Short mmCIF file of C-alpha atoms in Angstrom, two decimals:
data_model
loop_
_atom_site.label_atom_id
_atom_site.label_comp_id
_atom_site.label_asym_id
_atom_site.label_seq_id
_atom_site.Cartn_x
_atom_site.Cartn_y
_atom_site.Cartn_z
CA MET A 1 -29.33 -32.60 20.11
CA VAL A 2 -31.33 -35.84 19.88
CA MET A 3 -31.27 -36.14 23.68
CA VAL A 4 -32.75 -32.63 24.05
CA ILE A 5 -35.51 -33.52 21.56
CA VAL A 6 -36.33 -36.71 23.49
CA ILE A 7 -36.39 -34.97 26.87
CA LEU A 8 -38.53 -32.10 25.54
CA LEU A 9 -40.94 -34.53 23.89
CA TYR A 10 -41.43 -36.53 27.08
CA PHE A 11 -41.69 -33.35 29.15
CA PHE A 12 -44.59 -32.10 27.02
CA VAL A 13 -46.27 -35.51 26.93
CA ILE A 14 -46.14 -35.72 30.75
CA ILE A 15 -47.42 -32.18 31.20
CA PHE A 16 -50.23 -32.23 28.66
CA ASP A 17 -51.24 -35.92 28.55
CA PHE A 18 -50.07 -37.80 31.64
CA LEU A 19 -51.01 -35.30 34.36
CA PRO A 20 -54.68 -35.10 33.26
CA ILE A 21 -54.75 -38.93 33.35
CA LEU A 22 -53.36 -38.90 36.91
CA LYS A 23 -56.36 -36.78 37.89
CA ASP A 24 -58.70 -39.60 36.77
CA ARG A 25 -57.29 -41.72 39.66
CA ASP A 26 -57.61 -44.87 37.55
CA LYS A 27 -54.71 -47.02 38.79
CA LYS A 28 -54.81 -49.44 35.87
CA GLN A 29 -54.65 -46.62 33.35
CA VAL A 30 -51.76 -44.94 35.16
CA PHE A 31 -49.87 -48.26 35.37
CA VAL A 32 -50.21 -49.02 31.64
CA TYR A 33 -49.39 -45.43 30.70
CA GLY A 34 -46.36 -45.35 33.00
CA LEU A 35 -45.12 -48.74 31.83
CA PHE A 36 -45.09 -47.89 28.13
CA LEU A 37 -43.87 -44.34 28.69
CA THR A 38 -40.94 -45.46 30.88
CA ALA A 39 -39.95 -48.32 28.58
CA SER A 40 -39.96 -46.13 25.47
CA PHE A 41 -38.14 -43.31 27.29
CA CYS A 42 -35.36 -45.68 28.38
CA VAL A 43 -34.89 -47.00 24.83
CA LEU A 44 -34.89 -43.54 23.26
CA ILE A 45 -32.64 -41.89 25.84
CA LEU A 46 -30.13 -44.76 25.52
CA PHE A 47 -30.31 -44.36 21.74
CA SER A 48 -29.54 -40.66 22.10
CA PHE A 49 -26.36 -41.68 24.01
CA GLY A 50 -25.46 -44.01 21.14
CA ILE A 51 -26.45 -47.20 22.99
CA ARG A 52 -28.75 -49.41 20.93
CA CYS A 53 -30.91 -51.83 22.94
CA PRO A 54 -31.28 -55.32 21.45
CA GLY A 55 -34.35 -55.54 19.20
CA PRO A 56 -36.75 -58.43 18.79
CA SER A 57 -35.80 -59.19 15.15
CA ASP A 58 -32.96 -61.59 16.02
CA GLN A 59 -35.20 -63.59 18.35
CA ILE A 60 -38.03 -63.64 15.80
CA THR A 61 -35.59 -64.78 13.09
CA ALA A 62 -34.23 -67.53 15.39
CA VAL A 63 -37.74 -68.81 16.21
CA VAL A 64 -38.86 -68.74 12.55
CA GLU A 65 -35.69 -70.52 11.42
CA LYS A 66 -36.11 -73.15 14.14
CA ILE A 67 -39.72 -73.84 13.11
CA PHE A 68 -39.54 -73.58 9.31
CA PHE A 69 -35.92 -74.19 8.32
CA SER A 70 -34.66 -76.63 10.96
CA SER A 71 -34.87 -79.63 8.55
CA LYS A 72 -32.68 -77.91 5.90
CA MET B 1 -69.59 -44.66 11.79
CA LEU B 2 -67.55 -45.53 8.68
CA SER B 3 -69.37 -45.71 5.36
CA SER B 4 -68.48 -48.43 2.84
CA ARG B 5 -66.57 -45.96 0.63
CA GLN B 6 -64.53 -44.73 3.59
CA ALA B 7 -63.74 -48.29 4.67
CA ILE B 8 -62.69 -49.25 1.12
CA CYS B 9 -60.43 -46.19 0.90
CA ILE B 10 -58.83 -47.02 4.26
CA ILE B 11 -58.01 -50.59 3.13
CA VAL B 12 -56.69 -49.47 -0.28
CA MET B 13 -54.44 -46.83 1.29
CA PHE B 14 -53.38 -49.29 4.00
CA MET B 15 -52.34 -51.79 1.29
CA PHE B 16 -50.54 -49.07 -0.57
CA GLY B 17 -48.75 -47.91 2.61
CA SER B 18 -45.16 -49.07 2.36
CA SER B 19 -45.60 -50.96 -0.95
CA VAL B 20 -45.26 -47.68 -2.81
CA ILE B 21 -41.71 -47.32 -1.54
CA MET B 22 -40.48 -50.84 -0.89
CA GLY B 23 -41.95 -52.03 -4.19
CA VAL B 24 -43.99 -55.18 -4.43
CA ASN B 25 -42.11 -58.39 -4.67
CA THR B 26 -38.98 -57.60 -6.67
CA GLY B 27 -37.62 -61.12 -6.08
CA VAL B 28 -38.87 -62.49 -9.41
CA ALA B 29 -37.85 -59.37 -11.38
CA GLN B 30 -39.82 -59.10 -14.65
CA ASP B 31 -42.33 -61.76 -13.51
CA SER B 32 -43.40 -59.84 -10.41
CA TRP B 33 -46.47 -58.45 -12.23
CA ILE B 34 -47.71 -62.06 -12.54
CA CYS B 35 -47.43 -62.45 -8.76
CA VAL B 36 -49.40 -59.23 -8.26
CA LEU B 37 -52.13 -60.66 -10.50
CA LEU B 38 -52.17 -64.04 -8.70
CA ALA B 39 -51.90 -62.76 -5.10
CA PRO B 40 -55.47 -61.36 -4.83
CA PHE B 41 -56.85 -64.79 -5.73
CA MET B 42 -54.73 -66.29 -2.95
CA ALA B 43 -55.87 -63.49 -0.61
CA LEU B 44 -59.55 -63.64 -1.50
CA PRO B 45 -60.51 -66.65 0.69
CA MET B 46 -58.62 -65.11 3.62
CA VAL B 47 -60.18 -61.64 3.31
CA LEU B 48 -63.63 -63.26 2.95
CA ILE B 49 -62.95 -64.90 6.33
CA TYR B 50 -62.04 -61.49 7.77
CA ALA B 51 -65.29 -60.10 6.29
CA ARG B 52 -67.30 -63.02 7.70
CA ILE B 53 -65.95 -62.30 11.19
CA ILE B 54 -67.22 -58.71 10.89
CA LYS B 55 -70.55 -59.92 9.48
CA LEU B 56 -71.12 -62.36 12.37
CA PHE B 57 -70.57 -59.65 15.00
CA PRO B 58 -71.59 -56.32 13.44
CA GLU B 59 -70.44 -53.07 15.10
CA LYS B 60 -68.00 -54.97 17.32
CA ASP B 61 -64.24 -54.64 16.93
CA PHE B 62 -61.95 -57.66 16.58
CA PHE B 63 -60.81 -57.63 20.21
CA GLU B 64 -64.38 -57.65 21.52
CA ILE B 65 -65.22 -60.52 19.15
CA VAL B 66 -62.17 -62.51 20.32
CA GLU B 67 -63.24 -62.27 23.96
CA ILE B 68 -66.86 -63.12 23.11
CA VAL B 69 -65.99 -66.27 21.17
CA LEU B 70 -62.93 -67.56 23.03
CA GLY B 71 -63.70 -66.49 26.58
CA ARG B 72 -61.65 -64.33 28.92
CA ILE B 73 -58.31 -66.13 29.25
CA ALA B 74 -57.83 -67.48 25.71
CA GLY B 75 -59.27 -64.21 24.43
CA LYS B 76 -56.69 -62.15 26.35
CA ILE B 77 -53.84 -64.25 24.90
CA ILE B 78 -55.09 -63.67 21.34
CA VAL B 79 -55.63 -59.96 22.06
CA LEU B 80 -52.04 -59.76 23.36
CA LEU B 81 -50.69 -61.45 20.21
CA MET B 82 -52.68 -59.26 17.82
CA SER B 83 -51.76 -56.10 19.76
CA TRP B 84 -48.10 -57.09 19.46
CA TYR B 85 -48.52 -57.62 15.71
CA GLY B 86 -50.13 -54.18 15.37
CA LEU B 87 -47.32 -52.52 17.31
CA HIS B 88 -44.63 -54.47 15.45
CA LEU B 89 -46.06 -53.67 12.02
CA CYS B 90 -46.43 -50.03 13.05
CA ALA B 91 -42.72 -49.99 14.00
CA LEU B 92 -41.72 -51.73 10.74
CA VAL B 93 -43.60 -49.19 8.60
CA LEU B 94 -42.26 -46.28 10.64
CA ARG B 95 -38.73 -47.59 10.10
CA ASN B 96 -39.30 -48.02 6.33
CA PHE B 97 -40.47 -44.43 6.23
CA ALA B 98 -37.49 -43.15 8.23
CA GLU B 99 -34.97 -45.15 6.18
CA PHE B 100 -36.43 -43.86 2.93
CA ILE B 101 -36.43 -40.22 4.05
CA GLY B 102 -32.96 -40.63 5.59
CA THR B 103 -31.36 -42.15 2.49
CA SER B 104 -33.18 -40.16 -0.19
CA TYR B 105 -34.05 -36.66 0.99
CA MET B 106 -32.90 -35.60 4.43
CA LEU B 107 -29.49 -37.16 4.74
CA GLU B 108 -28.34 -35.05 7.71
CA THR B 109 -31.59 -35.14 9.70
CA PRO B 110 -31.57 -37.58 12.64
CA GLN B 111 -33.87 -40.53 12.03
CA LEU B 112 -35.60 -39.90 15.35
CA VAL B 113 -36.82 -36.47 14.20
CA THR B 114 -38.50 -38.01 11.14
CA LEU B 115 -40.08 -40.71 13.29
CA ILE B 116 -41.40 -38.29 15.90
CA THR B 117 -42.83 -35.94 13.25
CA MET B 118 -44.63 -38.84 11.57
CA ILE B 119 -46.00 -40.32 14.78
CA LEU B 120 -47.32 -36.97 16.03
CA VAL B 121 -49.43 -36.65 12.86
CA VAL B 122 -50.69 -40.21 13.36
CA VAL B 123 -51.55 -39.57 17.03
CA TYR B 124 -53.48 -36.44 16.05
CA MET B 125 -55.35 -38.48 13.42
CA LEU B 126 -56.24 -41.23 15.90
CA TYR B 127 -57.32 -38.75 18.57
CA SER B 128 -59.82 -37.49 16.02
CA GLY B 129 -61.20 -41.02 15.63
CA ALA B 130 -61.81 -43.68 12.99
CA VAL B 131 -64.36 -41.59 11.08
CA THR B 132 -61.85 -38.76 10.59
CA LEU B 133 -59.38 -41.35 9.27
CA GLY B 134 -62.06 -42.59 6.87
CA LYS B 135 -62.90 -39.09 5.65
CA TRP B 136 -59.22 -38.29 5.22
CA CYS B 137 -58.70 -41.44 3.13
CA LEU B 138 -61.72 -40.58 0.99
CA VAL B 139 -60.12 -37.25 0.10
CA MET B 140 -56.54 -38.46 -0.26
CA LEU B 141 -57.02 -41.68 -2.25
CA PRO B 142 -57.92 -39.86 -5.51
CA ILE B 143 -54.76 -37.72 -5.13
CA LEU B 144 -52.66 -40.82 -4.57
CA VAL B 145 -54.18 -42.60 -7.60
CA PHE B 146 -53.71 -39.47 -9.71
CA VAL B 147 -50.00 -39.35 -8.81
CA VAL B 148 -49.56 -43.04 -9.67
CA ILE B 149 -51.31 -42.60 -13.04
CA ILE B 150 -49.35 -39.43 -13.88
CA THR B 151 -46.02 -41.07 -12.97
CA ALA B 152 -46.98 -43.98 -15.23
CA ILE B 153 -48.08 -41.81 -18.18
CA LEU B 154 -45.35 -39.14 -18.19
CA PRO B 155 -42.40 -41.51 -18.77
CA ALA B 156 -44.35 -43.62 -21.33
CA GLY B 157 -41.85 -42.71 -24.06
CA LYS B 158 -38.98 -44.11 -22.00
CA MET B 159 -40.65 -47.42 -21.24
CA ASP B 160 -38.99 -50.48 -22.75
CA PHE B 161 -41.47 -53.30 -23.23
CA THR B 162 -38.66 -55.80 -23.84
CA ASN B 163 -37.98 -55.45 -20.08
CA LEU B 164 -40.96 -57.79 -19.57
CA MET B 165 -39.20 -60.54 -21.55
CA PRO B 166 -38.67 -63.39 -21.06
CA VAL B 167 -42.07 -63.94 -19.47
CA LEU B 168 -42.21 -66.76 -16.89
CA SER B 169 -38.45 -67.18 -16.86
CA HIS B 170 -38.67 -68.16 -13.16
CA SER B 171 -39.78 -71.59 -12.00
CA ALA B 172 -43.39 -72.17 -10.91
CA LYS B 173 -42.13 -72.79 -7.34
CA ARG B 174 -40.32 -69.44 -7.28
CA ILE B 175 -43.38 -67.63 -8.62
CA ALA B 176 -45.62 -69.39 -6.08
CA GLU B 177 -43.23 -68.34 -3.27
CA SER B 178 -43.28 -64.76 -4.52
CA THR B 179 -47.06 -64.79 -4.84
CA TYR B 180 -47.26 -65.92 -1.23
CA GLN B 181 -44.88 -63.11 -0.28
CA THR B 182 -47.23 -60.63 -2.00
CA PHE B 183 -50.14 -62.25 -0.17
CA THR B 184 -48.50 -61.62 3.23
CA PHE B 185 -47.34 -58.13 2.28
CA PRO B 186 -49.63 -56.25 1.74
CA TYR B 187 -52.86 -58.25 1.18
CA ALA B 188 -53.22 -60.26 4.39
CA GLU B 189 -51.91 -57.37 6.50
CA THR B 190 -55.46 -56.02 6.11
CA VAL B 191 -56.32 -58.33 9.03
CA LEU B 192 -55.54 -55.28 11.19
CA PHE B 193 -58.52 -53.50 9.64
CA LEU B 194 -60.63 -55.84 11.81
CA SER B 195 -59.74 -53.59 14.76
CA LEU B 196 -61.72 -50.84 12.99
CA ALA B 197 -64.68 -53.17 12.41
CA GLY B 198 -66.50 -51.68 15.38
CA ALA B 199 -66.64 -48.36 13.56
CA VAL B 200 -68.16 -49.82 10.36
CA LYS B 201 -71.91 -49.27 9.87
CA LYS B 202 -74.08 -52.35 10.49
CA THR B 203 -75.84 -51.87 7.14
CA VAL B 204 -72.59 -51.96 5.15
CA SER B 205 -71.54 -55.32 3.67
CA PRO B 206 -68.02 -56.23 4.89
CA TYR B 207 -67.64 -58.60 1.91
CA LYS B 208 -68.19 -55.68 -0.47
CA ILE B 209 -65.66 -53.58 1.46
CA TYR B 210 -62.92 -56.20 1.36
CA VAL B 211 -63.48 -57.45 -2.20
CA TYR B 212 -63.68 -53.95 -3.72
CA ALA B 213 -60.63 -52.82 -1.74
CA ILE B 214 -58.59 -55.86 -2.80
CA PHE B 215 -59.35 -55.34 -6.49
CA ILE B 216 -58.82 -51.55 -6.47
CA GLY B 217 -55.58 -52.10 -4.53
CA THR B 218 -54.44 -54.74 -7.02
CA ALA B 219 -55.08 -52.42 -9.97
CA ILE B 220 -52.94 -49.69 -8.39
CA LEU B 221 -50.17 -52.09 -7.33
CA LEU B 222 -50.10 -53.64 -10.82
CA LEU B 223 -49.70 -50.21 -12.36
CA VAL B 224 -46.83 -49.43 -9.95
CA VAL B 225 -45.08 -52.76 -10.62
CA LEU B 226 -45.44 -52.53 -14.42
CA ARG B 227 -44.19 -48.93 -14.39
CA ASN B 228 -41.13 -49.95 -12.36
CA ILE B 229 -40.30 -52.95 -14.59
CA LEU B 230 -40.82 -51.09 -17.86
CA LEU B 231 -38.72 -48.12 -16.76
CA MET B 232 -35.85 -49.87 -14.99
CA GLY B 233 -35.70 -53.41 -16.21
CA PRO B 234 -35.27 -56.55 -14.09
CA ALA B 235 -31.54 -56.07 -13.39
CA VAL B 236 -31.86 -52.59 -11.84
CA LEU B 237 -35.14 -53.52 -10.14
CA GLY B 238 -33.43 -56.34 -8.26
CA VAL B 239 -30.74 -54.17 -6.70
CA GLU B 240 -32.69 -51.01 -5.89
CA ALA B 241 -33.85 -50.59 -2.30
CA PHE B 242 -36.63 -48.16 -3.20
CA PRO B 243 -37.61 -49.03 -6.81
CA SER B 244 -40.55 -46.62 -7.25
CA TYR B 245 -38.41 -43.66 -6.22
CA VAL B 246 -35.63 -44.58 -8.66
CA ALA B 247 -38.07 -45.35 -11.50
CA VAL B 248 -39.80 -41.99 -11.25
CA ARG B 249 -36.47 -40.13 -11.15
CA ILE B 250 -36.12 -40.98 -14.84
CA ILE B 251 -39.04 -38.68 -15.69
CA SER B 252 -37.82 -35.53 -17.39
CA ILE B 253 -39.98 -33.83 -20.01
CA GLY B 254 -38.37 -30.88 -21.69
CA ASP B 255 -36.69 -28.77 -19.06
CA PHE B 256 -39.73 -28.01 -16.99
CA ILE B 257 -41.11 -31.36 -15.73
CA ALA B 258 -38.38 -32.97 -13.69
CA ARG B 259 -37.70 -34.11 -10.11
CA VAL B 260 -41.11 -35.79 -10.11
CA GLU B 261 -39.82 -38.26 -7.50
CA GLY B 262 -41.05 -35.80 -4.87
CA SER B 263 -44.53 -37.07 -5.71
CA ILE B 264 -43.46 -40.57 -4.61
CA ALA B 265 -42.48 -39.17 -1.22
CA MET B 266 -45.87 -37.45 -1.09
CA ASN B 267 -47.60 -40.77 -1.82
CA LEU B 268 -45.55 -42.44 0.89
CA ILE B 269 -46.57 -39.83 3.44
CA LEU B 270 -50.26 -39.98 2.46
CA ALA B 271 -50.50 -43.77 2.44
CA GLY B 272 -47.90 -44.29 5.18
CA ILE B 273 -49.91 -42.21 7.64
CA VAL B 274 -52.95 -44.42 7.01
CA LYS B 275 -51.01 -47.66 7.43
CA ILE B 276 -49.29 -46.49 10.61
CA SER B 277 -52.62 -45.15 11.93
CA VAL B 278 -54.43 -48.47 11.40
CA CYS B 279 -51.54 -50.44 12.96
CA LEU B 280 -51.29 -48.10 15.96
CA TYR B 281 -55.07 -48.12 16.34
CA ALA B 282 -55.03 -51.93 16.47
CA ALA B 283 -52.15 -51.97 18.97
CA THR B 284 -53.73 -49.32 21.21
CA LYS B 285 -57.25 -50.75 21.07
CA GLY B 286 -55.88 -54.22 21.82
CA THR B 287 -53.77 -53.03 24.74
CA ALA B 288 -56.70 -51.02 26.15
CA ARG B 289 -58.87 -54.15 25.90
CA LEU B 290 -56.15 -56.26 27.52
CA PHE B 291 -55.98 -54.03 30.58
CA GLY B 292 -59.68 -53.14 30.68
CA ILE B 293 -59.23 -49.46 29.77
CA ALA B 294 -62.46 -48.10 28.31
CA ASN B 295 -61.03 -45.29 26.17
CA TYR B 296 -58.09 -46.19 23.92
CA ARG B 297 -57.17 -42.49 23.55
CA LYS B 298 -55.94 -42.45 27.16
CA ILE B 299 -52.95 -44.65 26.26
CA LEU B 300 -52.42 -43.44 22.70
CA PHE B 301 -49.34 -41.33 23.44
CA PRO B 302 -47.31 -43.96 25.35
CA MET B 303 -48.21 -46.58 22.71
CA SER B 304 -47.10 -44.29 19.90
CA LEU B 305 -43.81 -43.54 21.67
CA SER B 306 -43.31 -47.28 22.20
CA ALA B 307 -43.78 -47.77 18.45
CA VAL B 308 -41.09 -45.13 17.82
CA ALA B 309 -38.74 -46.82 20.33
CA LEU B 310 -39.39 -50.23 18.76
CA SER B 311 -38.78 -48.88 15.26
CA ILE B 312 -35.38 -47.56 16.41
CA ILE B 313 -34.19 -50.90 17.81
CA ILE B 314 -35.93 -53.23 15.37
CA TYR B 315 -33.09 -53.28 12.82
CA LYS B 316 -29.40 -52.53 13.10
CA SER B 317 -29.19 -51.28 9.50
CA VAL B 318 -31.16 -50.83 6.29
CA MET B 319 -29.74 -54.15 5.04
CA ASP B 320 -31.30 -55.90 8.06
CA MET B 321 -34.61 -54.32 7.09
CA PHE B 322 -34.57 -55.95 3.65
CA ALA B 323 -33.24 -59.26 5.00
CA PHE B 324 -36.18 -59.45 7.43
CA VAL B 325 -38.70 -59.42 4.54
CA HIS B 326 -38.03 -63.15 3.94
CA ILE B 327 -38.51 -64.00 7.64
CA TYR B 328 -41.60 -61.78 7.79
CA THR B 329 -43.51 -64.05 5.36
CA PHE B 330 -43.26 -66.92 7.87
CA TYR B 331 -43.50 -64.84 11.03
CA VAL B 332 -46.94 -63.47 10.09
CA ILE B 333 -48.60 -66.86 9.53
CA PRO B 334 -50.16 -66.98 13.04
CA PHE B 335 -51.40 -63.38 12.89
CA GLN B 336 -52.71 -63.33 9.31
CA ILE B 337 -53.91 -66.91 8.87
CA ILE B 338 -54.10 -69.08 12.01
CA ILE B 339 -55.69 -66.63 14.48
CA PRO B 340 -58.36 -65.29 12.05
CA LEU B 341 -59.19 -68.90 11.03
CA LEU B 342 -59.50 -69.91 14.69
CA ILE B 343 -61.70 -66.91 15.50
CA TRP B 344 -63.88 -67.53 12.43
CA ILE B 345 -64.48 -71.20 13.30
CA ALA B 346 -65.15 -70.36 16.96
CA ALA B 347 -67.48 -67.49 15.93
CA GLU B 348 -69.48 -69.73 13.56
CA ILE B 349 -69.91 -72.33 16.33
CA LYS B 350 -70.87 -69.66 18.87
CA VAL B 351 -73.42 -68.01 16.57
CA ARG B 352 -74.99 -71.36 15.51
CA ARG B 353 -75.24 -72.51 19.15
CA GLU B 354 -76.86 -69.27 20.27
CA LYS B 355 -79.43 -69.10 17.43
CA PRO B 356 -81.55 -72.07 18.56
CA LEU B 357 -81.37 -70.80 22.13
CA LYS B 358 -82.73 -67.41 21.10
CA THR B 359 -85.63 -69.00 19.24
CA ALA B 360 -86.24 -71.36 22.16
CA VAL B 361 -86.66 -68.57 24.74
CA PRO B 362 -90.09 -67.28 23.59
CA LEU B 363 -91.35 -70.86 23.28
CA THR B 364 -90.58 -71.66 26.94
CA GLU B 365 -92.05 -68.32 28.04
CA GLU B 366 -95.33 -69.23 26.32
#
């Protein structure tokens, strides 16, 4: 069910938002749009299959602990 | 252009965003109201710096200012960092929202559905622009304040004032730590409002906006914290994930006023939309600036979907979400303190250097 929702959402976003941007022929805009759209789609589609990508919280925690709590 | 009242309402609702659900600073139990009273004084110098940045470069947003004062390369690095902070905070608030809805109301609904529904509203709001956000806040803030006041008055008979005792039972160090925690969440998060600075009228005083917003926000937060302590007591307050929701559940007058906790969810949605909107606006504006895209609306959808994706992977569980609060207070130091300080100092130098030059030009022409 979640997978269908994700696919439908991206389908409508591509049809109604991405295609008009393609018509602008602005390469930079298309690149940024495509980059974020693809990255988010990969994460969400994997999530719908029950695969959770690693998040940034562990890395942030490690860096903060190294800087602020390393002497303890 | 945003009027001063609209800007104040945006900041107040932004501050109220997830605080209404997560509670403010439950670490020092019955002393948390003291931290809420002290935090604005800690935040005041910082928000005055934010206001000064707006004052030095009126009608310019934060990302434009950064590139003006730091140059292209250093400016892009700062823009990248602040855009990341906007996106990250947007994901954190989205996740808070989804966890609350998922554990309190819609237990069977997939978290993703809640997230998508919320983000679509936010995208629609941002497509309409900053002024629409301001007008919306102007209308919704009185409703939000009304709900807070009503949920504080209705259970007055059930409030136990001994819950506030013993006052100052925690050490000064612990209270100072908690005050700092309140400073970082939610006071200094208002740094993201700088991304909306370009939409604020030149004639409006940014100092007035920030100072009024901080004090109105403090009054509301204090009311929320006192209500929660007086109704639940320090022991329950310490273990509850969503204290406001649990506190308001107690309200039951006769047989006809009950289940008032729905109003807390309403407050979350009203204020949450504003907080997510401001964060997403900052992230999108920053990213557009980074890549030289003139209109931020062109990349609003992929940015919003990235925020949803990030909110899904950001924590493994709700326990991780609460554990991260401690790390968050250190993680935000560069975004809330160091970068604004750096920009302020650089902006003051830039403005002072350019002033004599401007006055010198007509003299040489003569």
